[in-house]
Amino acid sequence: MSTTKDKWKVIKTQYDNVNEIEKKELESKYTPLFISLCLQRGLDSVEKIQNFINPNDSWIHDPYLLNDMEKAVTRIMEAIEKGQLITVYGDYDADGITSTAVLKEAIEMIGGEVNYYIPNRFTDGYGPNTVVFEKLISEGTELILTCDNGVSGHEAISKANELGVDVVVTDHHELQSTLPDAYAIIHPKHPNADYPFKDLAGVGVAFKLATALLGEIPLEMLDLVAIGTIADLVSLTGENRALVKQGLAILKESQRIGLMALFKIASIKQSEADEETIGFTLAPRLNAVGRLGDAGPAVELLTTFDEEEALRLSEMINKKNSERQLIVAEITAEALEMVEYEDPDQGVYVLAKEGWHEGVLGIVASKVVSKTGKPAIILNIDQEKGYAKGSGRSTPVYHLYNGLQDTDHLLTKFGGHHMAAGLTLPIDNIASIKIELNAFLQQKQGSMLLEESHVVDKKLHIADVELSSIEEFQKLAPFGTDNPKPVFLFEKVHVQEIKRIGSEKTHLKLQLIEENETLDAIGFHLGAMAEKIGAKAELSVVGKLNINEWNGLRKPQLMLDDIVVKGTQLFDLRSTNISSTIWQLPEADYIFFNEKNVRKYQEDIPRTGYTHFITELKDSEHFEMKTDKLVLVDCPDDLELLSKLLQGSKPTSIYASFFNQESAYLDGIPSRIQFSHVFKYIASHKDIDARHKTKLLSGHLKIKENMLIFIINVFFEAGFVTIQDGIMNIASNIEKKELTDTKVYKKRLGKFAAEEILIYSRFTELEEWIKLQIKKES
């Protein structure tokens, strides 16, 4: 994206609470950059830093501090002793899938008879389903154990109670005012127990139950805990940090056959797995299965001991992920097009359309949030059933669940937390919920503007970037919610290499330079910015530093989050033909100085573009831009036309084509000798066919045809010749006149000067001239 720099907020490092002794000790062990990043996280002593870098088992709390834990363990053990069938009832996302695998494995390890059920999001919906519960019980289930769901399953749990089957709920989603009548409810935020850490993921809660059942911490399950916790975007502080930190270490060496197959199919080195591997590779693939259909195969993959089955399942899951990506891309494009027609002042987007795939709407919502900086709810309309169903994603400054709770009278069903939610509502209520969510926002925030500031940890110079400094602050990983990867600002740097990369050229690669120091930068999905960055552009950029390794070479690399380009950017598209690039620009002002070109290329201009035909100074003086991009299609006959037009404009980008079919600059200005030579010929010949024979005449006189036509036009205006029906003769009674005073001659001089500056100058000279005109007062 490209924003304005006033949305970049650089955190000020505070030493206020650090005494001189601590300060000296910190400075003796760490670099100033690392100390700054630690202080921003409240780590103001060597002891706190070491503790944070190396969380141990003391961070992992006693599972029996959770509400109903002892009661749940007792009931599960009773079921195992009696040989009762226990069904783990999970969820279709990565958190629910890993939760299910953890509980299934834990119960199997202590000899329990256990199976699992993952609800289908399209037929069963989210959470406990009454019909499914009845079916499970009819098939022999005698104890239901939910994970990553359950706290909103009143109806299904009541039905299970009626049928004599207990339900143990393990969940982490927002608690409603009334809880279901379950046998036990294990939840870190349960009001009847003050558990020390409130932000466990669903898999974290499942892991606590597994720990209590096994009587010890099952370290071998922490690979699954790390995947589910990172995938669910919960806080990576406190107990979660300890679980994920240890989980990542186990993941790198995990012998879990399904994960090994998934790493292989995704072409990822297992030994190098980190939180980004989970967030961008493993979690999307596990999520994809449940987004498009039955998520059961994902649980099978994580728990299988069969290598052939693991390979088959990983290939199927990888294929599902590819399908999911195509669907997401299509719906996202449609949603973002709808955003263009929405009120830009609203704080929450509610977008709905018939035919959107329900399984991917959460991802689409995330992409809309990323693009707009505002919360978004994306809904599929089902006309046959009369309702709309979908997902919402939010920003840190807006509590989405609370907003939905405030409008629950419009909803059939909803659930979720601060940053994400799912909901169902009647079609007729879509317009109303949009109004009420925005009203709730205005009431709570006092403003309809929700675009977030880009928090920057530190402003750096390229010379400050070293491999050792990146390696040092990576000790603060794993990064994620509430422990974000450090973001750095580089101001007033220049770019010496601009490329669009990737199979579809959707990504951006830059080489930044500052005082002869360079830094490679990559911007995923920022390829369109290549058209906004001129060859000599001055940039300010924010992003995250990492180490790029290729063929044994290690070098720093900046992953771009945001770019600001200073001043007007000029793109040199001058050529003997018009570049097709200019017709692919959305929302641009297209400037023509030649009527033939207007007629010829009018159909090529995009629907969102604007055509302007400039022939006189008054046209330039009254010109007003309708967009921020200026496309100079062809070359004016006079520099003043363009100069006046630029003086009244403030474009962010200028695309200089200056297409020119006839070059006055290359043909030159005829000399007096050439004028005299042509005049003498005309004077000594009668009835010259000036309409059809100019080519023959130019060959005879050894003058270019264009030059000859120009000389004849000058003579005609000066009254030196007559032309009637294309037949030219010398005029009688010729009056003495300076040929340079004719309009035709002056126009050619103007065109000559215009071409010299606009077409045949070096890029730097053209850029200097154009920016000088923009700075002039109109």
JSON list of N, CA and C in Angstrom, two decimals, residues 596-643:
[
{"chain": "A", "resi": 596, "resn": "LYS", "atom": "N", "xyz": [-6.11, 13.80, -34.49]},
{"chain": "A", "resi": 596, "resn": "LYS", "atom": "CA", "xyz": [-6.07, 12.48, -35.10]},
{"chain": "A", "resi": 596, "resn": "LYS", "atom": "C", "xyz": [-5.86, 11.39, -34.05]},
{"chain": "A", "resi": 597, "resn": "ASN", "atom": "N", "xyz": [-5.00, 11.67, -33.08]},
{"chain": "A", "resi": 597, "resn": "ASN", "atom": "CA", "xyz": [-4.73, 10.69, -32.03]},
{"chain": "A", "resi": 597, "resn": "ASN", "atom": "C", "xyz": [-5.93, 10.49, -31.12]},
{"chain": "A", "resi": 598, "resn": "VAL", "atom": "N", "xyz": [-6.66, 11.56, -30.86]},
{"chain": "A", "resi": 598, "resn": "VAL", "atom": "CA", "xyz": [-7.87, 11.44, -30.03]},
{"chain": "A", "resi": 598, "resn": "VAL", "atom": "C", "xyz": [-8.84, 10.47, -30.70]},
{"chain": "A", "resi": 599, "resn": "ARG", "atom": "N", "xyz": [-9.09, 10.69, -31.99]},
{"chain": "A", "resi": 599, "resn": "ARG", "atom": "CA", "xyz": [-10.03, 9.83, -32.71]},
{"chain": "A", "resi": 599, "resn": "ARG", "atom": "C", "xyz": [-9.53, 8.38, -32.75]},
{"chain": "A", "resi": 600, "resn": "LYS", "atom": "N", "xyz": [-8.22, 8.20, -32.95]},
{"chain": "A", "resi": 600, "resn": "LYS", "atom": "CA", "xyz": [-7.67, 6.87, -33.12]},
{"chain": "A", "resi": 600, "resn": "LYS", "atom": "C", "xyz": [-7.65, 6.06, -31.83]},
{"chain": "A", "resi": 601, "resn": "TYR", "atom": "N", "xyz": [-7.33, 6.72, -30.70]},
{"chain": "A", "resi": 601, "resn": "TYR", "atom": "CA", "xyz": [-7.09, 5.98, -29.45]},
{"chain": "A", "resi": 601, "resn": "TYR", "atom": "C", "xyz": [-8.18, 6.14, -28.40]},
{"chain": "A", "resi": 602, "resn": "GLN", "atom": "N", "xyz": [-9.27, 6.84, -28.73]},
{"chain": "A", "resi": 602, "resn": "GLN", "atom": "CA", "xyz": [-10.33, 7.09, -27.76]},
{"chain": "A", "resi": 602, "resn": "GLN", "atom": "C", "xyz": [-10.86, 5.77, -27.16]},
{"chain": "A", "resi": 603, "resn": "GLU", "atom": "N", "xyz": [-11.00, 4.75, -28.00]},
{"chain": "A", "resi": 603, "resn": "GLU", "atom": "CA", "xyz": [-11.56, 3.48, -27.53]},
{"chain": "A", "resi": 603, "resn": "GLU", "atom": "C", "xyz": [-10.62, 2.72, -26.61]},
{"chain": "A", "resi": 604, "resn": "ASP", "atom": "N", "xyz": [-9.34, 3.06, -26.64]},
{"chain": "A", "resi": 604, "resn": "ASP", "atom": "CA", "xyz": [-8.37, 2.35, -25.80]},
{"chain": "A", "resi": 604, "resn": "ASP", "atom": "C", "xyz": [-8.35, 2.86, -24.36]},
{"chain": "A", "resi": 605, "resn": "ILE", "atom": "N", "xyz": [-8.92, 4.02, -24.14]},
{"chain": "A", "resi": 605, "resn": "ILE", "atom": "CA", "xyz": [-8.88, 4.62, -22.80]},
{"chain": "A", "resi": 605, "resn": "ILE", "atom": "C", "xyz": [-9.81, 3.84, -21.87]},
{"chain": "A", "resi": 606, "resn": "PRO", "atom": "N", "xyz": [-9.33, 3.44, -20.67]},
{"chain": "A", "resi": 606, "resn": "PRO", "atom": "CA", "xyz": [-10.16, 2.66, -19.74]},
{"chain": "A", "resi": 606, "resn": "PRO", "atom": "C", "xyz": [-11.44, 3.39, -19.35]},
{"chain": "A", "resi": 607, "resn": "ARG", "atom": "N", "xyz": [-12.42, 2.60, -18.93]},
{"chain": "A", "resi": 607, "resn": "ARG", "atom": "CA", "xyz": [-13.71, 3.17, -18.53]},
{"chain": "A", "resi": 607, "resn": "ARG", "atom": "C", "xyz": [-13.57, 4.20, -17.41]},
{"chain": "A", "resi": 608, "resn": "THR", "atom": "N", "xyz": [-12.58, 4.01, -16.57]},
{"chain": "A", "resi": 608, "resn": "THR", "atom": "CA", "xyz": [-12.39, 4.92, -15.44]},
{"chain": "A", "resi": 608, "resn": "THR", "atom": "C", "xyz": [-11.45, 6.08, -15.75]},
{"chain": "A", "resi": 609, "resn": "GLY", "atom": "N", "xyz": [-11.02, 6.16, -17.02]},
{"chain": "A", "resi": 609, "resn": "GLY", "atom": "CA", "xyz": [-10.12, 7.24, -17.42]},
{"chain": "A", "resi": 609, "resn": "GLY", "atom": "C", "xyz": [-10.88, 8.45, -17.97]},
{"chain": "A", "resi": 610, "resn": "TYR", "atom": "N", "xyz": [-10.17, 9.57, -18.11]},
{"chain": "A", "resi": 610, "resn": "TYR", "atom": "CA", "xyz": [-10.78, 10.82, -18.60]},
{"chain": "A", "resi": 610, "resn": "TYR", "atom": "C", "xyz": [-9.95, 11.35, -19.76]},
{"chain": "A", "resi": 611, "resn": "THR", "atom": "N", "xyz": [-10.64, 11.74, -20.86]},
{"chain": "A", "resi": 611, "resn": "THR", "atom": "CA", "xyz": [-9.96, 12.24, -22.05]},
{"chain": "A", "resi": 611, "resn": "THR", "atom": "C", "xyz": [-10.01, 13.76, -22.08]},
{"chain": "A", "resi": 612, "resn": "HIS", "atom": "N", "xyz": [-8.87, 14.39, -22.39]},
{"chain": "A", "resi": 612, "resn": "HIS", "atom": "CA", "xyz": [-8.79, 15.86, -22.51]},
{"chain": "A", "resi": 612, "resn": "HIS", "atom": "C", "xyz": [-8.07, 16.19, -23.81]},
{"chain": "A", "resi": 613, "resn": "PHE", "atom": "N", "xyz": [-8.70, 17.01, -24.64]},
{"chain": "A", "resi": 613, "resn": "PHE", "atom": "CA", "xyz": [-8.10, 17.44, -25.91]},
{"chain": "A", "resi": 613, "resn": "PHE", "atom": "C", "xyz": [-7.71, 18.91, -25.78]},
{"chain": "A", "resi": 614, "resn": "ILE", "atom": "N", "xyz": [-6.41, 19.20, -25.83]},
{"chain": "A", "resi": 614, "resn": "ILE", "atom": "CA", "xyz": [-5.89, 20.55, -25.59]},
{"chain": "A", "resi": 614, "resn": "ILE", "atom": "C", "xyz": [-5.35, 21.12, -26.91]},
{"chain": "A", "resi": 615, "resn": "THR", "atom": "N", "xyz": [-5.93, 22.24, -27.33]},
{"chain": "A", "resi": 615, "resn": "THR", "atom": "CA", "xyz": [-5.45, 22.87, -28.57]},
{"chain": "A", "resi": 615, "resn": "THR", "atom": "C", "xyz": [-5.03, 24.33, -28.39]},
{"chain": "A", "resi": 616, "resn": "GLU", "atom": "N", "xyz": [-5.59, 24.98, -27.36]},
{"chain": "A", "resi": 616, "resn": "GLU", "atom": "CA", "xyz": [-5.30, 26.40, -27.14]},
{"chain": "A", "resi": 616, "resn": "GLU", "atom": "C", "xyz": [-4.89, 26.63, -25.70]},
{"chain": "A", "resi": 617, "resn": "LEU", "atom": "N", "xyz": [-4.25, 27.78, -25.47]},
{"chain": "A", "resi": 617, "resn": "LEU", "atom": "CA", "xyz": [-3.79, 28.11, -24.12]},
{"chain": "A", "resi": 617, "resn": "LEU", "atom": "C", "xyz": [-4.93, 28.15, -23.12]},
{"chain": "A", "resi": 618, "resn": "LYS", "atom": "N", "xyz": [-6.09, 28.61, -23.57]},
{"chain": "A", "resi": 618, "resn": "LYS", "atom": "CA", "xyz": [-7.22, 28.70, -22.64]},
{"chain": "A", "resi": 618, "resn": "LYS", "atom": "C", "xyz": [-7.64, 27.29, -22.16]},
{"chain": "A", "resi": 619, "resn": "ASP", "atom": "N", "xyz": [-7.46, 26.27, -23.05]},
{"chain": "A", "resi": 619, "resn": "ASP", "atom": "CA", "xyz": [-7.75, 24.89, -22.62]},
{"chain": "A", "resi": 619, "resn": "ASP", "atom": "C", "xyz": [-6.81, 24.46, -21.50]},
{"chain": "A", "resi": 620, "resn": "SER", "atom": "N", "xyz": [-5.53, 24.82, -21.64]},
{"chain": "A", "resi": 620, "resn": "SER", "atom": "CA", "xyz": [-4.55, 24.47, -20.61]},
{"chain": "A", "resi": 620, "resn": "SER", "atom": "C", "xyz": [-4.82, 25.21, -19.31]},
{"chain": "A", "resi": 621, "resn": "GLU", "atom": "N", "xyz": [-5.15, 26.48, -19.42]},
{"chain": "A", "resi": 621, "resn": "GLU", "atom": "CA", "xyz": [-5.36, 27.32, -18.23]},
{"chain": "A", "resi": 621, "resn": "GLU", "atom": "C", "xyz": [-6.59, 26.89, -17.44]},
{"chain": "A", "resi": 622, "resn": "HIS", "atom": "N", "xyz": [-7.59, 26.34, -18.13]},
{"chain": "A", "resi": 622, "resn": "HIS", "atom": "CA", "xyz": [-8.82, 25.92, -17.45]},
{"chain": "A", "resi": 622, "resn": "HIS", "atom": "C", "xyz": [-8.85, 24.43, -17.14]},
{"chain": "A", "resi": 623, "resn": "PHE", "atom": "N", "xyz": [-7.76, 23.72, -17.44]},
{"chain": "A", "resi": 623, "resn": "PHE", "atom": "CA", "xyz": [-7.72, 22.28, -17.22]},
{"chain": "A", "resi": 623, "resn": "PHE", "atom": "C", "xyz": [-7.73, 21.95, -15.73]},
{"chain": "A", "resi": 624, "resn": "GLU", "atom": "N", "xyz": [-8.53, 20.96, -15.35]},
{"chain": "A", "resi": 624, "resn": "GLU", "atom": "CA", "xyz": [-8.59, 20.47, -13.97]},
{"chain": "A", "resi": 624, "resn": "GLU", "atom": "C", "xyz": [-8.48, 18.95, -13.97]},
{"chain": "A", "resi": 625, "resn": "MET", "atom": "N", "xyz": [-7.55, 18.43, -13.19]},
{"chain": "A", "resi": 625, "resn": "MET", "atom": "CA", "xyz": [-7.37, 16.99, -13.10]},
{"chain": "A", "resi": 625, "resn": "MET", "atom": "C", "xyz": [-8.55, 16.36, -12.35]},
{"chain": "A", "resi": 626, "resn": "LYS", "atom": "N", "xyz": [-8.96, 15.18, -12.80]},
{"chain": "A", "resi": 626, "resn": "LYS", "atom": "CA", "xyz": [-10.02, 14.43, -12.14]},
{"chain": "A", "resi": 626, "resn": "LYS", "atom": "C", "xyz": [-9.45, 13.25, -11.35]},
{"chain": "A", "resi": 627, "resn": "THR", "atom": "N", "xyz": [-8.17, 12.95, -11.58]},
{"chain": "A", "resi": 627, "resn": "THR", "atom": "CA", "xyz": [-7.49, 11.86, -10.87]},
{"chain": "A", "resi": 627, "resn": "THR", "atom": "C", "xyz": [-6.14, 12.39, -10.39]},
{"chain": "A", "resi": 628, "resn": "ASP", "atom": "N", "xyz": [-5.30, 11.49, -9.90]},
{"chain": "A", "resi": 628, "resn": "ASP", "atom": "CA", "xyz": [-3.95, 11.93, -9.49]},
{"chain": "A", "resi": 628, "resn": "ASP", "atom": "C", "xyz": [-2.87, 11.49, -10.48]},
{"chain": "A", "resi": 629, "resn": "LYS", "atom": "N", "xyz": [-3.30, 10.92, -11.63]},
{"chain": "A", "resi": 629, "resn": "LYS", "atom": "CA", "xyz": [-2.34, 10.46, -12.64]},
{"chain": "A", "resi": 629, "resn": "LYS", "atom": "C", "xyz": [-2.56, 11.19, -13.95]},
{"chain": "A", "resi": 630, "resn": "LEU", "atom": "N", "xyz": [-1.46, 11.63, -14.56]},
{"chain": "A", "resi": 630, "resn": "LEU", "atom": "CA", "xyz": [-1.50, 12.39, -15.80]},
{"chain": "A", "resi": 630, "resn": "LEU", "atom": "C", "xyz": [-0.78, 11.60, -16.89]},
{"chain": "A", "resi": 631, "resn": "VAL", "atom": "N", "xyz": [-1.48, 11.31, -17.98]},
{"chain": "A", "resi": 631, "resn": "VAL", "atom": "CA", "xyz": [-0.88, 10.59, -19.10]},
{"chain": "A", "resi": 631, "resn": "VAL", "atom": "C", "xyz": [-0.76, 11.55, -20.28]},
{"chain": "A", "resi": 632, "resn": "LEU", "atom": "N", "xyz": [0.47, 11.88, -20.66]},
{"chain": "A", "resi": 632, "resn": "LEU", "atom": "CA", "xyz": [0.74, 12.79, -21.77]},
{"chain": "A", "resi": 632, "resn": "LEU", "atom": "C", "xyz": [0.94, 11.94, -23.01]},
{"chain": "A", "resi": 633, "resn": "VAL", "atom": "N", "xyz": [-0.16, 11.73, -23.75]},
{"chain": "A", "resi": 633, "resn": "VAL", "atom": "CA", "xyz": [-0.17, 10.76, -24.83]},
{"chain": "A", "resi": 633, "resn": "VAL", "atom": "C", "xyz": [0.71, 11.19, -26.00]},
{"chain": "A", "resi": 634, "resn": "ASP", "atom": "N", "xyz": [0.50, 12.42, -26.49]},
{"chain": "A", "resi": 634, "resn": "ASP", "atom": "CA", "xyz": [1.28, 12.87, -27.65]},
{"chain": "A", "resi": 634, "resn": "ASP", "atom": "C", "xyz": [1.97, 14.20, -27.37]},
{"chain": "A", "resi": 635, "resn": "CYS", "atom": "N", "xyz": [2.70, 14.68, -28.35]},
{"chain": "A", "resi": 635, "resn": "CYS", "atom": "CA", "xyz": [3.56, 15.86, -28.15]},
{"chain": "A", "resi": 635, "resn": "CYS", "atom": "C", "xyz": [2.84, 17.14, -28.58]},
{"chain": "A", "resi": 636, "resn": "PRO", "atom": "N", "xyz": [2.83, 18.17, -27.75]},
{"chain": "A", "resi": 636, "resn": "PRO", "atom": "CA", "xyz": [2.20, 19.44, -28.15]},
{"chain": "A", "resi": 636, "resn": "PRO", "atom": "C", "xyz": [3.05, 20.15, -29.19]},
{"chain": "A", "resi": 637, "resn": "ASP", "atom": "N", "xyz": [2.40, 21.07, -29.93]},
{"chain": "A", "resi": 637, "resn": "ASP", "atom": "CA", "xyz": [3.13, 21.88, -30.91]},
{"chain": "A", "resi": 637, "resn": "ASP", "atom": "C", "xyz": [3.83, 23.06, -30.25]},
{"chain": "A", "resi": 638, "resn": "ASP", "atom": "N", "xyz": [3.49, 23.29, -28.99]},
{"chain": "A", "resi": 638, "resn": "ASP", "atom": "CA", "xyz": [4.07, 24.44, -28.29]},
{"chain": "A", "resi": 638, "resn": "ASP", "atom": "C", "xyz": [4.26, 24.07, -26.82]},
{"chain": "A", "resi": 639, "resn": "LEU", "atom": "N", "xyz": [5.45, 24.30, -26.29]},
{"chain": "A", "resi": 639, "resn": "LEU", "atom": "CA", "xyz": [5.73, 23.98, -24.89]},
{"chain": "A", "resi": 639, "resn": "LEU", "atom": "C", "xyz": [4.81, 24.72, -23.93]},
{"chain": "A", "resi": 640, "resn": "GLU", "atom": "N", "xyz": [4.36, 25.91, -24.34]},
{"chain": "A", "resi": 640, "resn": "GLU", "atom": "CA", "xyz": [3.52, 26.71, -23.45]},
{"chain": "A", "resi": 640, "resn": "GLU", "atom": "C", "xyz": [2.21, 26.00, -23.13]},
{"chain": "A", "resi": 641, "resn": "LEU", "atom": "N", "xyz": [1.69, 25.22, -24.08]},
{"chain": "A", "resi": 641, "resn": "LEU", "atom": "CA", "xyz": [0.46, 24.48, -23.83]},
{"chain": "A", "resi": 641, "resn": "LEU", "atom": "C", "xyz": [0.63, 23.52, -22.65]},
{"chain": "A", "resi": 642, "resn": "LEU", "atom": "N", "xyz": [1.74, 22.80, -22.65]},
{"chain": "A", "resi": 642, "resn": "LEU", "atom": "CA", "xyz": [2.00, 21.84, -21.57]},
{"chain": "A", "resi": 642, "resn": "LEU", "atom": "C", "xyz": [2.41, 22.56, -20.28]},
{"chain": "A", "resi": 643, "resn": "SER", "atom": "N", "xyz": [3.18, 23.61, -20.41]},
{"chain": "A", "resi": 643, "resn": "SER", "atom": "CA", "xyz": [3.63, 24.35, -19.23]},
{"chain": "A", "resi": 643, "resn": "SER", "atom": "C", "xyz": [2.44, 24.88, -18.44]}
]
